Amino acid sequence: MKAFAIDRFGEDGSLRELPDPVAGPGELLVRVTVAGVNPVDWKIRDGAHGPRPFPLILGVDFAGVIEAAGSGVADFRVGERIFGAARAHGSYAERTVVPTSSNEAPIAKIPAGLSDAVAALLPIAGLTALATLARLDVPRGESLLIYGATGGVGAIAVQIAHARGIHVIGTARSGKEDALRALGADEVIVYDRNDVIDGVKAAHPDGITGVIDLVNDGVAIKRLAEIVRNGGRVVSAIRSIDDAAWFGERGITATNLAMGQTPQSSRAGLEELVALIEAGTVVVDVKAAYPLAEAGAVLAALKSGKTSGNIVLNVAPGA
Ligand SMILES: NC(=O)c1ccc[n+]([C@@H]2O[C@H](COP(=O)([O-])OP(=O)(O)OC[C@H]3O[C@@H](n4cnc5c(N)ncnc54)[C@H](OP(=O)(O)O)[C@@H]3O)[C@@H](O)[C@H]2O)c1
């Protein structure tokens, strides 16, 4: 099969011929149609997520069709369309193998009416949005800052929070303000023209209840203490909370979140995302689609910040 892989960490990667993977007990062999692109893909490529065997096929999120089932699989059938996170075998390849009952690498069926491309954009971003919102538990009417609101995770989180009646403050770079308002943000702070913390402070002198932080490092994130009220909560999806006690002394609960270790990372979580899409509560648009051979250039653009969110690789011809 054709696969986009690396032979050592830090390489751009290349398209090459590799053997098809084989489904073991409780696993499915999937013909991948579309791979969703996430920042974690270049982080894994750069070695930031620990040791891996080489050649390493990149990519996690996928949509595709079941080609074969290993022994003991009862709830999925050959020919069904599925989507999810292919953590062990990668998704930038014509075939992958996924377990049927792993919460770290969940899968679910794609209903008729949902495209493979949209399904491939849901697992990591959508489950992270659900998990961060659940962790923060911001009540209806109270304020939530989503720092990094226009990307894959942020755009879904904005829509769900808005539907739950939460007052959403989102950050966007210049030119994306209207798109962010259209997603349901009540307030938009243009981060390349204004100081985000000063902006929130001016509009919410008594402080806000929650923050989903998808951007700030361990130093910058401490400024959130200037805007989160006593009893408020901060979740970092990029592991920037290295001193939770410091936040605790200021009455703020601050935690890091690893999506794969949350209750939302499950088949039920994926099904909840599908239901939100089917209800029209969440709309996910494919921003750009590229051939598999261009995966290296796509990851470079994502890493540099030139692009963000909702990019797919078309793996199967005609996908
Ligand atoms: N821990 C986990 O399990 C987990 C799960 C999912 C994601 N993540 C991480 O969370 C981060 C976001 O993921 P994603 O998929 O949403 O990424 P993405 O689609 O690339 O979006 C990145 C977002 O960050 C914004 N941004 C970039 N620089 C900024 C700045 N200086 N100030 C404010 N906003 C800025 C971008 O805004 P503009 O496009 O408007 O510039 C965009 O909204 C990534 O680092 C990813 O690896 C972690």
mmCIF file of C-alpha atoms in Angstrom, residues 7 16 27 52 61 75 80 101 110 117 128 134-135 153 168 189 192 204-205 212 247 251-253 263 278 285 311:
data_model
loop_
_atom_site.group_PDB
_atom_site.id
_atom_site.type_symbol
_atom_site.label_atom_id
_atom_site.label_comp_id
_atom_site.label_asym_id
_atom_site.label_seq_id
_atom_site.Cartn_x
_atom_site.Cartn_y
_atom_site.Cartn_z
ATOM 1 C CA ASP A 7 12.351 6.805 9.067
ATOM 2 C CA ARG A 16 6.373 5.105 -0.238
ATOM 3 C CA GLU A 27 -9.301 -5.341 15.230
ATOM 4 C CA ARG A 52 7.784 4.910 18.022
ATOM 5 C CA ASP A 61 -7.683 10.765 12.373
ATOM 6 C CA ASP A 75 -20.327 -5.007 16.293
ATOM 7 C CA GLU A 80 -19.319 -0.365 6.784
ATOM 8 C CA SER A 101 -12.827 -1.329 21.794
ATOM 9 C CA ILE A 110 -20.334 7.059 9.811
ATOM 10 C CA ALA A 117 -14.071 14.309 4.919
ATOM 11 C CA THR A 128 -11.043 17.477 22.762
ATOM 12 C CA ALA A 134 -16.936 18.794 30.374
ATOM 13 C CA ARG A 135 -13.882 19.429 32.551
ATOM 14 C CA VAL A 153 -10.662 22.262 18.477
ATOM 15 C CA VAL A 168 -18.309 32.693 24.593
ATOM 16 C CA ILE A 189 -10.642 39.523 20.564
ATOM 17 C CA ASP A 192 -2.645 40.127 16.599
ATOM 18 C CA HIS A 204 -15.298 41.446 32.571
ATOM 19 C CA PRO A 205 -13.883 43.329 35.576
ATOM 20 C CA ILE A 212 -9.884 26.598 27.240
ATOM 21 C CA PHE A 247 -3.136 28.772 40.295
ATOM 22 C CA GLY A 251 -8.452 30.241 43.807
ATOM 23 C CA ILE A 252 -8.239 28.800 40.284
ATOM 24 C CA THR A 253 -8.317 25.123 39.330
ATOM 25 C CA PRO A 263 -14.164 9.815 29.285
ATOM 26 C CA GLU A 278 -26.851 15.826 12.466
ATOM 27 C CA ASP A 285 -16.392 22.740 6.988
ATOM 28 C CA ILE A 311 -7.517 20.254 6.590
#
